[in-house]
Short mmCIF file of N, CA and C and ligand atoms in Angstrom, two decimals:
data_model
loop_
_atom_site.label_atom_id
_atom_site.label_comp_id
_atom_site.label_asym_id
_atom_site.label_seq_id
_atom_site.Cartn_x
_atom_site.Cartn_y
_atom_site.Cartn_z
N MET S 1 -44.94 29.18 24.99
CA MET S 1 -44.41 27.82 25.15
C MET S 1 -42.95 27.79 24.71
N THR S 2 -42.09 27.26 25.55
CA THR S 2 -40.68 27.14 25.19
C THR S 2 -40.46 25.86 24.40
N VAL S 3 -39.77 26.01 23.29
CA VAL S 3 -39.49 24.83 22.46
C VAL S 3 -38.26 24.11 23.02
N THR S 4 -38.39 22.81 23.19
CA THR S 4 -37.25 22.01 23.65
C THR S 4 -36.87 21.02 22.54
N PRO S 5 -35.65 20.47 22.60
CA PRO S 5 -35.27 19.47 21.61
C PRO S 5 -36.26 18.30 21.60
N ALA S 6 -36.78 17.93 22.79
CA ALA S 6 -37.73 16.81 22.88
C ALA S 6 -38.99 17.10 22.07
N HIS S 7 -39.44 18.37 22.16
CA HIS S 7 -40.56 18.84 21.37
C HIS S 7 -40.37 18.60 19.89
N LEU S 8 -39.19 19.05 19.42
CA LEU S 8 -38.89 18.96 17.99
C LEU S 8 -38.78 17.51 17.56
N HIS S 9 -38.19 16.66 18.44
CA HIS S 9 -38.11 15.24 18.12
C HIS S 9 -39.50 14.63 18.03
N ASP S 10 -40.38 15.09 18.91
CA ASP S 10 -41.76 14.61 18.91
C ASP S 10 -42.45 14.98 17.60
N LEU S 11 -42.29 16.25 17.19
CA LEU S 11 -42.88 16.70 15.93
C LEU S 11 -42.32 15.88 14.77
N ALA S 12 -41.00 15.65 14.82
CA ALA S 12 -40.37 14.88 13.74
C ALA S 12 -40.95 13.47 13.68
N SER S 13 -41.15 12.86 14.85
CA SER S 13 -41.72 11.50 14.89
C SER S 13 -43.10 11.48 14.27
N ARG S 14 -43.90 12.53 14.58
CA ARG S 14 -45.25 12.59 14.02
C ARG S 14 -45.19 12.77 12.51
N ALA S 15 -44.26 13.59 12.04
CA ALA S 15 -44.12 13.78 10.59
C ALA S 15 -43.68 12.47 9.94
N GLU S 16 -42.81 11.72 10.64
CA GLU S 16 -42.38 10.42 10.10
C GLU S 16 -43.55 9.44 10.05
N ALA S 17 -44.39 9.48 11.10
CA ALA S 17 -45.56 8.60 11.12
C ALA S 17 -46.49 8.93 9.97
N LEU S 18 -46.67 10.24 9.72
CA LEU S 18 -47.52 10.66 8.60
C LEU S 18 -46.93 10.20 7.27
N THR S 19 -45.61 10.28 7.17
CA THR S 19 -44.94 9.84 5.95
C THR S 19 -45.24 8.37 5.70
N THR S 20 -45.09 7.56 6.76
CA THR S 20 -45.33 6.12 6.65
C THR S 20 -46.78 5.85 6.25
N GLU S 21 -47.68 6.61 6.90
CA GLU S 21 -49.10 6.42 6.62
C GLU S 21 -49.41 6.78 5.16
N ALA S 22 -48.84 7.90 4.71
CA ALA S 22 -49.09 8.34 3.33
C ALA S 22 -48.56 7.32 2.33
N LEU S 23 -47.45 6.66 2.69
CA LEU S 23 -46.87 5.66 1.79
C LEU S 23 -47.78 4.46 1.59
N THR S 24 -48.63 4.19 2.58
CA THR S 24 -49.51 3.03 2.48
C THR S 24 -50.80 3.33 1.72
N LEU S 25 -51.00 4.62 1.38
CA LEU S 25 -52.22 4.99 0.64
C LEU S 25 -52.21 4.33 -0.74
N GLY S 26 -53.36 3.87 -1.13
CA GLY S 26 -53.46 3.27 -2.46
C GLY S 26 -54.90 3.28 -2.88
N GLY S 27 -55.18 2.73 -4.03
CA GLY S 27 -56.55 2.57 -4.49
C GLY S 27 -57.24 3.86 -4.87
N GLY S 28 -56.49 4.85 -5.34
CA GLY S 28 -57.10 6.10 -5.78
C GLY S 28 -57.66 5.95 -7.18
N PRO S 29 -58.14 7.05 -7.72
CA PRO S 29 -58.67 7.00 -9.09
C PRO S 29 -57.56 6.60 -10.06
N PRO S 30 -57.85 5.82 -11.07
CA PRO S 30 -56.83 5.33 -11.97
C PRO S 30 -56.26 6.41 -12.88
N GLU S 31 -57.02 7.49 -13.08
CA GLU S 31 -56.52 8.53 -13.99
C GLU S 31 -56.02 9.73 -13.18
N GLY S 32 -55.32 10.62 -13.85
CA GLY S 32 -54.93 11.87 -13.21
C GLY S 32 -53.59 11.77 -12.51
N ASP S 33 -53.27 12.84 -11.79
CA ASP S 33 -51.95 12.96 -11.17
C ASP S 33 -51.97 12.50 -9.72
N TYR S 34 -52.93 11.71 -9.38
CA TYR S 34 -53.10 11.28 -8.00
C TYR S 34 -51.81 10.75 -7.36
N LEU S 35 -51.19 9.79 -8.05
CA LEU S 35 -49.99 9.19 -7.46
C LEU S 35 -48.83 10.17 -7.35
N ALA S 36 -48.68 11.00 -8.38
CA ALA S 36 -47.59 11.99 -8.35
C ALA S 36 -47.79 12.97 -7.20
N VAL S 37 -49.02 13.36 -6.96
CA VAL S 37 -49.32 14.30 -5.88
C VAL S 37 -49.00 13.66 -4.53
N VAL S 38 -49.41 12.40 -4.36
CA VAL S 38 -49.12 11.70 -3.10
C VAL S 38 -47.61 11.57 -2.92
N GLN S 39 -46.94 11.20 -4.01
CA GLN S 39 -45.48 11.04 -3.97
C GLN S 39 -44.80 12.33 -3.50
N GLN S 40 -45.25 13.46 -4.05
CA GLN S 40 -44.69 14.75 -3.68
C GLN S 40 -44.94 15.06 -2.21
N ALA S 41 -46.15 14.77 -1.77
CA ALA S 41 -46.51 15.04 -0.37
C ALA S 41 -45.64 14.20 0.56
N VAL S 42 -45.42 12.94 0.18
CA VAL S 42 -44.60 12.05 1.00
C VAL S 42 -43.19 12.59 1.10
N GLU S 43 -42.65 13.06 -0.02
CA GLU S 43 -41.29 13.61 -0.01
C GLU S 43 -41.20 14.86 0.85
N SER S 44 -42.22 15.73 0.77
CA SER S 44 -42.22 16.94 1.60
C SER S 44 -42.26 16.59 3.08
N LEU S 45 -43.08 15.60 3.42
CA LEU S 45 -43.17 15.19 4.83
C LEU S 45 -41.84 14.65 5.31
N ALA S 46 -41.20 13.84 4.49
CA ALA S 46 -39.92 13.25 4.88
C ALA S 46 -38.87 14.34 5.07
N ARG S 47 -38.87 15.33 4.17
CA ARG S 47 -37.92 16.44 4.30
C ARG S 47 -38.20 17.24 5.56
N GLY S 48 -39.50 17.46 5.84
CA GLY S 48 -39.88 18.20 7.04
C GLY S 48 -39.41 17.49 8.30
N ALA S 49 -39.58 16.18 8.35
CA ALA S 49 -39.16 15.40 9.51
C ALA S 49 -37.65 15.50 9.70
N GLU S 50 -36.92 15.44 8.59
CA GLU S 50 -35.47 15.53 8.66
C GLU S 50 -35.02 16.90 9.17
N ALA S 51 -35.66 17.95 8.68
CA ALA S 51 -35.33 19.31 9.11
C ALA S 51 -35.60 19.48 10.61
N LEU S 52 -36.68 18.89 11.08
CA LEU S 52 -37.01 18.99 12.51
C LEU S 52 -35.96 18.27 13.35
N ARG S 53 -35.48 17.11 12.88
CA ARG S 53 -34.43 16.38 13.61
C ARG S 53 -33.16 17.23 13.71
N ARG S 54 -32.81 17.88 12.59
CA ARG S 54 -31.61 18.72 12.60
C ARG S 54 -31.78 19.89 13.55
N ALA S 55 -32.97 20.51 13.52
CA ALA S 55 -33.24 21.65 14.40
C ALA S 55 -33.15 21.21 15.86
N ALA S 56 -33.65 20.01 16.16
CA ALA S 56 -33.59 19.48 17.53
C ALA S 56 -32.14 19.32 17.97
N ALA S 57 -31.30 18.81 17.09
CA ALA S 57 -29.89 18.61 17.43
C ALA S 57 -29.21 19.96 17.68
N ASP S 58 -29.48 20.94 16.82
CA ASP S 58 -28.89 22.27 16.99
C ASP S 58 -29.34 22.90 18.31
N LEU S 59 -30.62 22.76 18.62
CA LEU S 59 -31.16 23.36 19.83
C LEU S 59 -30.56 22.69 21.07
N ALA S 60 -30.41 21.37 21.03
CA ALA S 60 -29.83 20.65 22.16
C ALA S 60 -28.42 21.16 22.43
N GLU S 61 -27.68 21.42 21.36
CA GLU S 61 -26.33 21.95 21.51
C GLU S 61 -26.34 23.33 22.16
N LEU S 62 -27.26 24.18 21.70
CA LEU S 62 -27.30 25.54 22.22
C LEU S 62 -27.68 25.57 23.70
N GLN S 63 -28.43 24.55 24.15
CA GLN S 63 -28.90 24.56 25.53
C GLN S 63 -27.99 23.80 26.50
N ALA S 64 -27.03 23.05 25.98
CA ALA S 64 -26.20 22.21 26.84
C ALA S 64 -25.26 23.03 27.72
N GLN S 65 -24.81 22.41 28.80
CA GLN S 65 -23.79 23.01 29.68
C GLN S 65 -22.55 23.27 28.82
N PRO S 66 -22.21 24.54 28.63
CA PRO S 66 -21.23 24.81 27.58
C PRO S 66 -19.78 24.56 27.96
N CYS S 67 -19.01 24.20 26.94
CA CYS S 67 -17.57 24.00 27.05
C CYS S 67 -16.87 25.33 27.32
N GLY S 68 -17.29 26.40 26.62
CA GLY S 68 -16.80 27.73 26.95
C GLY S 68 -15.54 28.18 26.26
N MET S 69 -14.91 27.33 25.43
CA MET S 69 -13.76 27.81 24.66
C MET S 69 -14.27 28.91 23.74
N PRO S 70 -13.38 29.89 23.42
CA PRO S 70 -13.88 31.08 22.72
C PRO S 70 -14.28 30.86 21.26
N TRP S 71 -14.03 29.71 20.70
CA TRP S 71 -14.51 29.43 19.34
C TRP S 71 -15.07 28.02 19.36
N THR S 72 -15.79 27.66 18.31
CA THR S 72 -16.47 26.37 18.29
C THR S 72 -15.88 25.49 17.20
N VAL S 73 -15.87 24.19 17.47
CA VAL S 73 -15.26 23.22 16.55
C VAL S 73 -16.31 22.20 16.12
N CYS S 74 -15.91 21.28 15.24
CA CYS S 74 -16.78 20.15 14.93
C CYS S 74 -16.69 19.19 16.10
N PRO S 75 -17.83 18.73 16.65
CA PRO S 75 -17.78 17.86 17.82
C PRO S 75 -17.04 16.54 17.56
N GLU S 76 -16.92 16.15 16.30
CA GLU S 76 -16.23 14.89 16.01
C GLU S 76 -14.84 15.08 15.44
N HIS S 77 -14.56 16.22 14.81
CA HIS S 77 -13.30 16.36 14.10
C HIS S 77 -12.42 17.50 14.58
N GLY S 78 -12.90 18.33 15.50
CA GLY S 78 -12.06 19.39 16.03
C GLY S 78 -12.00 20.61 15.13
N ASN S 79 -10.77 21.14 14.97
CA ASN S 79 -10.60 22.42 14.25
C ASN S 79 -10.70 22.25 12.74
N THR S 80 -11.86 21.88 12.25
CA THR S 80 -12.02 21.58 10.83
C THR S 80 -13.13 22.39 10.20
N LEU S 81 -13.56 23.47 10.89
CA LEU S 81 -14.71 24.22 10.38
C LEU S 81 -14.29 25.40 9.52
N SER S 82 -15.09 25.66 8.50
CA SER S 82 -14.98 26.94 7.81
C SER S 82 -16.37 27.56 7.78
N SER S 83 -16.38 28.90 7.88
CA SER S 83 -17.65 29.61 7.95
C SER S 83 -17.77 30.58 6.81
N SER S 84 -18.98 30.67 6.24
CA SER S 84 -19.25 31.77 5.33
C SER S 84 -20.73 32.04 5.33
N ALA S 85 -21.07 33.30 5.25
CA ALA S 85 -22.46 33.76 5.22
C ALA S 85 -23.28 33.18 6.37
N GLY S 86 -22.65 33.11 7.56
CA GLY S 86 -23.39 32.67 8.73
C GLY S 86 -23.63 31.17 8.79
N ILE S 87 -22.99 30.41 7.90
CA ILE S 87 -23.15 28.96 7.92
C ILE S 87 -21.77 28.34 8.11
N SER S 88 -21.66 27.41 9.06
CA SER S 88 -20.38 26.74 9.31
C SER S 88 -20.44 25.31 8.80
N THR S 89 -19.36 24.89 8.16
CA THR S 89 -19.30 23.54 7.61
C THR S 89 -18.01 22.86 8.04
N CYS S 90 -18.10 21.58 8.43
CA CYS S 90 -16.91 20.81 8.75
C CYS S 90 -16.29 20.32 7.45
N ARG S 91 -14.98 20.54 7.30
CA ARG S 91 -14.33 20.13 6.06
C ARG S 91 -14.19 18.61 5.97
N VAL S 92 -14.30 17.91 7.10
CA VAL S 92 -14.15 16.46 7.09
C VAL S 92 -15.49 15.76 6.85
N CYS S 93 -16.48 16.04 7.71
CA CYS S 93 -17.74 15.30 7.61
C CYS S 93 -18.82 16.07 6.85
N ARG S 94 -18.53 17.32 6.45
CA ARG S 94 -19.48 18.16 5.71
C ARG S 94 -20.72 18.49 6.52
N ARG S 95 -20.70 18.25 7.84
CA ARG S 95 -21.84 18.64 8.65
C ARG S 95 -21.95 20.17 8.62
N THR S 96 -23.20 20.66 8.60
CA THR S 96 -23.43 22.10 8.46
C THR S 96 -24.24 22.61 9.65
N TRP S 97 -23.89 23.79 10.12
CA TRP S 97 -24.65 24.44 11.18
C TRP S 97 -25.15 25.77 10.64
N HIS S 98 -26.38 26.11 10.97
CA HIS S 98 -26.94 27.34 10.43
C HIS S 98 -26.70 28.53 11.33
N TYR S 99 -25.51 28.59 11.86
CA TYR S 99 -25.05 29.79 12.56
C TYR S 99 -23.53 29.75 12.50
N ASP S 100 -22.90 30.91 12.73
CA ASP S 100 -21.45 30.98 12.60
C ASP S 100 -20.79 30.43 13.86
N ARG S 101 -20.31 29.19 13.79
CA ARG S 101 -19.73 28.55 14.97
C ARG S 101 -18.38 29.13 15.34
N LEU S 102 -17.60 29.50 14.33
CA LEU S 102 -16.25 29.99 14.62
C LEU S 102 -16.28 31.27 15.43
N GLY S 103 -17.34 32.06 15.24
CA GLY S 103 -17.40 33.37 15.87
C GLY S 103 -18.03 33.38 17.24
N ARG S 104 -18.38 32.20 17.77
CA ARG S 104 -19.04 32.21 19.08
C ARG S 104 -18.42 31.18 20.01
N PRO S 105 -18.55 31.44 21.33
CA PRO S 105 -17.97 30.49 22.28
C PRO S 105 -18.57 29.11 22.10
N CYS S 106 -17.76 28.09 22.40
CA CYS S 106 -18.18 26.71 22.23
C CYS S 106 -19.27 26.36 23.24
N ARG S 107 -20.35 25.79 22.76
CA ARG S 107 -21.45 25.39 23.64
C ARG S 107 -21.68 23.88 23.63
N GLU S 108 -20.69 23.15 23.16
CA GLU S 108 -20.78 21.68 23.23
C GLU S 108 -20.73 21.27 24.70
N PRO S 109 -21.35 20.13 25.04
CA PRO S 109 -21.27 19.70 26.44
C PRO S 109 -19.85 19.35 26.85
N VAL S 110 -19.51 19.72 28.09
CA VAL S 110 -18.19 19.43 28.63
C VAL S 110 -18.08 17.93 28.91
N THR S 111 -17.05 17.29 28.37
CA THR S 111 -16.89 15.85 28.56
C THR S 111 -15.48 15.48 29.02
N TRP S 112 -14.57 16.45 29.04
CA TRP S 112 -13.19 16.16 29.40
C TRP S 112 -12.64 17.18 30.38
N LYS S 113 -11.71 16.73 31.19
CA LYS S 113 -10.94 17.62 32.05
C LYS S 113 -9.49 17.45 31.63
N VAL S 114 -8.86 18.55 31.28
CA VAL S 114 -7.48 18.49 30.82
C VAL S 114 -6.60 19.25 31.82
N ILE S 115 -5.55 18.58 32.30
CA ILE S 115 -4.63 19.22 33.25
C ILE S 115 -3.27 19.31 32.59
N ASP S 116 -2.80 20.53 32.39
CA ASP S 116 -1.50 20.67 31.73
C ASP S 116 -0.38 20.46 32.74
N ARG S 117 0.89 20.53 32.27
CA ARG S 117 2.02 20.20 33.15
C ARG S 117 2.16 21.17 34.31
N ALA S 118 1.63 22.38 34.13
CA ALA S 118 1.69 23.37 35.20
C ALA S 118 0.57 23.15 36.22
N GLY S 119 -0.33 22.19 35.93
CA GLY S 119 -1.40 21.89 36.87
C GLY S 119 -2.67 22.67 36.60
N THR S 120 -2.69 23.44 35.51
CA THR S 120 -3.90 24.19 35.19
C THR S 120 -4.95 23.26 34.59
N GLU S 121 -6.16 23.38 35.16
CA GLU S 121 -7.23 22.49 34.77
C GLU S 121 -8.21 23.20 33.83
N THR S 122 -8.51 22.58 32.71
CA THR S 122 -9.48 23.14 31.78
C THR S 122 -10.50 22.08 31.43
N ARG S 123 -11.75 22.46 31.43
CA ARG S 123 -12.80 21.52 31.03
C ARG S 123 -13.21 21.83 29.61
N MET S 124 -13.33 20.80 28.80
CA MET S 124 -13.71 21.04 27.41
C MET S 124 -14.48 19.87 26.82
N CYS S 125 -14.96 20.12 25.59
CA CYS S 125 -15.80 19.13 24.91
C CYS S 125 -14.95 18.17 24.08
N ASP S 126 -15.59 17.16 23.49
CA ASP S 126 -14.91 16.18 22.63
C ASP S 126 -14.10 16.84 21.51
N GLY S 127 -14.75 17.78 20.82
CA GLY S 127 -14.11 18.42 19.67
C GLY S 127 -12.87 19.19 20.06
N HIS S 128 -12.95 19.96 21.17
CA HIS S 128 -11.80 20.75 21.59
C HIS S 128 -10.67 19.88 22.11
N VAL S 129 -11.00 18.73 22.69
CA VAL S 129 -9.97 17.82 23.18
C VAL S 129 -9.09 17.32 22.02
N LEU S 130 -9.71 17.13 20.86
CA LEU S 130 -8.94 16.69 19.69
C LEU S 130 -7.81 17.67 19.39
N GLY S 131 -8.15 18.97 19.40
CA GLY S 131 -7.14 19.99 19.15
C GLY S 131 -6.13 20.07 20.26
N ALA S 132 -6.62 19.95 21.50
CA ALA S 132 -5.73 20.08 22.67
C ALA S 132 -4.72 18.93 22.72
N ARG S 133 -5.14 17.76 22.34
CA ARG S 133 -4.23 16.60 22.34
C ARG S 133 -3.02 16.88 21.46
N ALA S 134 -3.25 17.55 20.34
CA ALA S 134 -2.17 17.85 19.41
C ALA S 134 -1.32 19.01 19.92
N ALA S 135 -1.95 19.95 20.64
CA ALA S 135 -1.28 21.20 20.98
C ALA S 135 -0.60 21.19 22.36
N VAL S 136 -1.17 20.45 23.32
CA VAL S 136 -0.65 20.51 24.68
C VAL S 136 0.14 19.25 24.98
N GLU S 137 1.44 19.40 25.11
CA GLU S 137 2.28 18.25 25.38
C GLU S 137 2.32 17.94 26.87
N GLY S 138 2.28 16.66 27.19
CA GLY S 138 2.45 16.24 28.57
C GLY S 138 1.24 16.50 29.45
N ALA S 139 0.12 16.82 28.86
CA ALA S 139 -1.08 17.08 29.66
C ALA S 139 -1.77 15.77 30.00
N THR S 140 -2.58 15.80 31.06
CA THR S 140 -3.36 14.64 31.44
C THR S 140 -4.79 14.86 30.97
N PHE S 141 -5.33 13.86 30.30
CA PHE S 141 -6.71 13.97 29.79
C PHE S 141 -7.60 13.04 30.58
N LEU S 142 -8.60 13.61 31.21
CA LEU S 142 -9.53 12.80 32.00
C LEU S 142 -10.92 12.90 31.40
N ARG S 143 -11.47 11.75 31.08
CA ARG S 143 -12.83 11.70 30.53
C ARG S 143 -13.81 11.82 31.70
N LEU S 144 -14.74 12.77 31.62
CA LEU S 144 -15.71 12.94 32.71
C LEU S 144 -16.83 11.93 32.58
N ASP S 145 -17.13 11.26 33.68
CA ASP S 145 -18.28 10.34 33.63
C ASP S 145 -19.54 11.09 34.06
N GLU S 146 -20.63 10.39 34.18
CA GLU S 146 -21.92 11.00 34.52
C GLU S 146 -21.84 11.88 35.75
N GLY S 147 -21.15 11.42 36.76
CA GLY S 147 -21.11 12.18 38.01
C GLY S 147 -20.08 13.30 37.99
N GLY S 148 -19.35 13.46 36.88
CA GLY S 148 -18.40 14.53 36.78
C GLY S 148 -17.00 14.19 37.28
N ALA S 149 -16.81 12.92 37.72
CA ALA S 149 -15.48 12.52 38.18
C ALA S 149 -14.63 12.17 36.97
N GLY S 150 -13.34 12.39 37.08
CA GLY S 150 -12.45 12.13 35.96
C GLY S 150 -12.03 10.68 35.88
N VAL S 151 -11.98 10.14 34.67
CA VAL S 151 -11.49 8.78 34.48
C VAL S 151 -10.25 8.89 33.60
N ARG S 152 -9.12 8.40 34.13
CA ARG S 152 -7.89 8.51 33.36
C ARG S 152 -7.87 7.47 32.23
N LEU S 153 -7.51 7.92 31.03
CA LEU S 153 -7.47 6.99 29.89
C LEU S 153 -6.02 6.67 29.57
ZN1 LIG R 201 -16.74 16.99 11.32
ZN1 LIG R 202 -15.56 22.94 23.02
#
């Protein structure tokens, strides 16, 4: 069975439902560690659901139509990543990826078409456009809509 982001979101939803259900449990024996045990279980479920959501987001990125730039950036902040021990972190938002993003081609979805003054067209993602805006003077930036047509901003 191939795991898809939808799968992981589904699992996360079920874990969240279990968390909610466990929170409504009451009326146990008055003595003992009953409540502490339930509390711990609820926390584990909540953490599990959160981890599944993150895994779904990472997987969706890996499967998307890739931007293809030779290194990867933060999708919201651009060239703000630092990597160590196979983990990449954005210096601005502290978002973390459990693989080395700097060392691999960008796989963010393509959302922009950039045409430089020489007429060379490059397609790239949100994060890479941030860097390109600063680096490429006089270029035209076109936001791609659903159908792939460029919209001038
Ligand atoms: Zn960031
Ligand atoms: Zn990119």
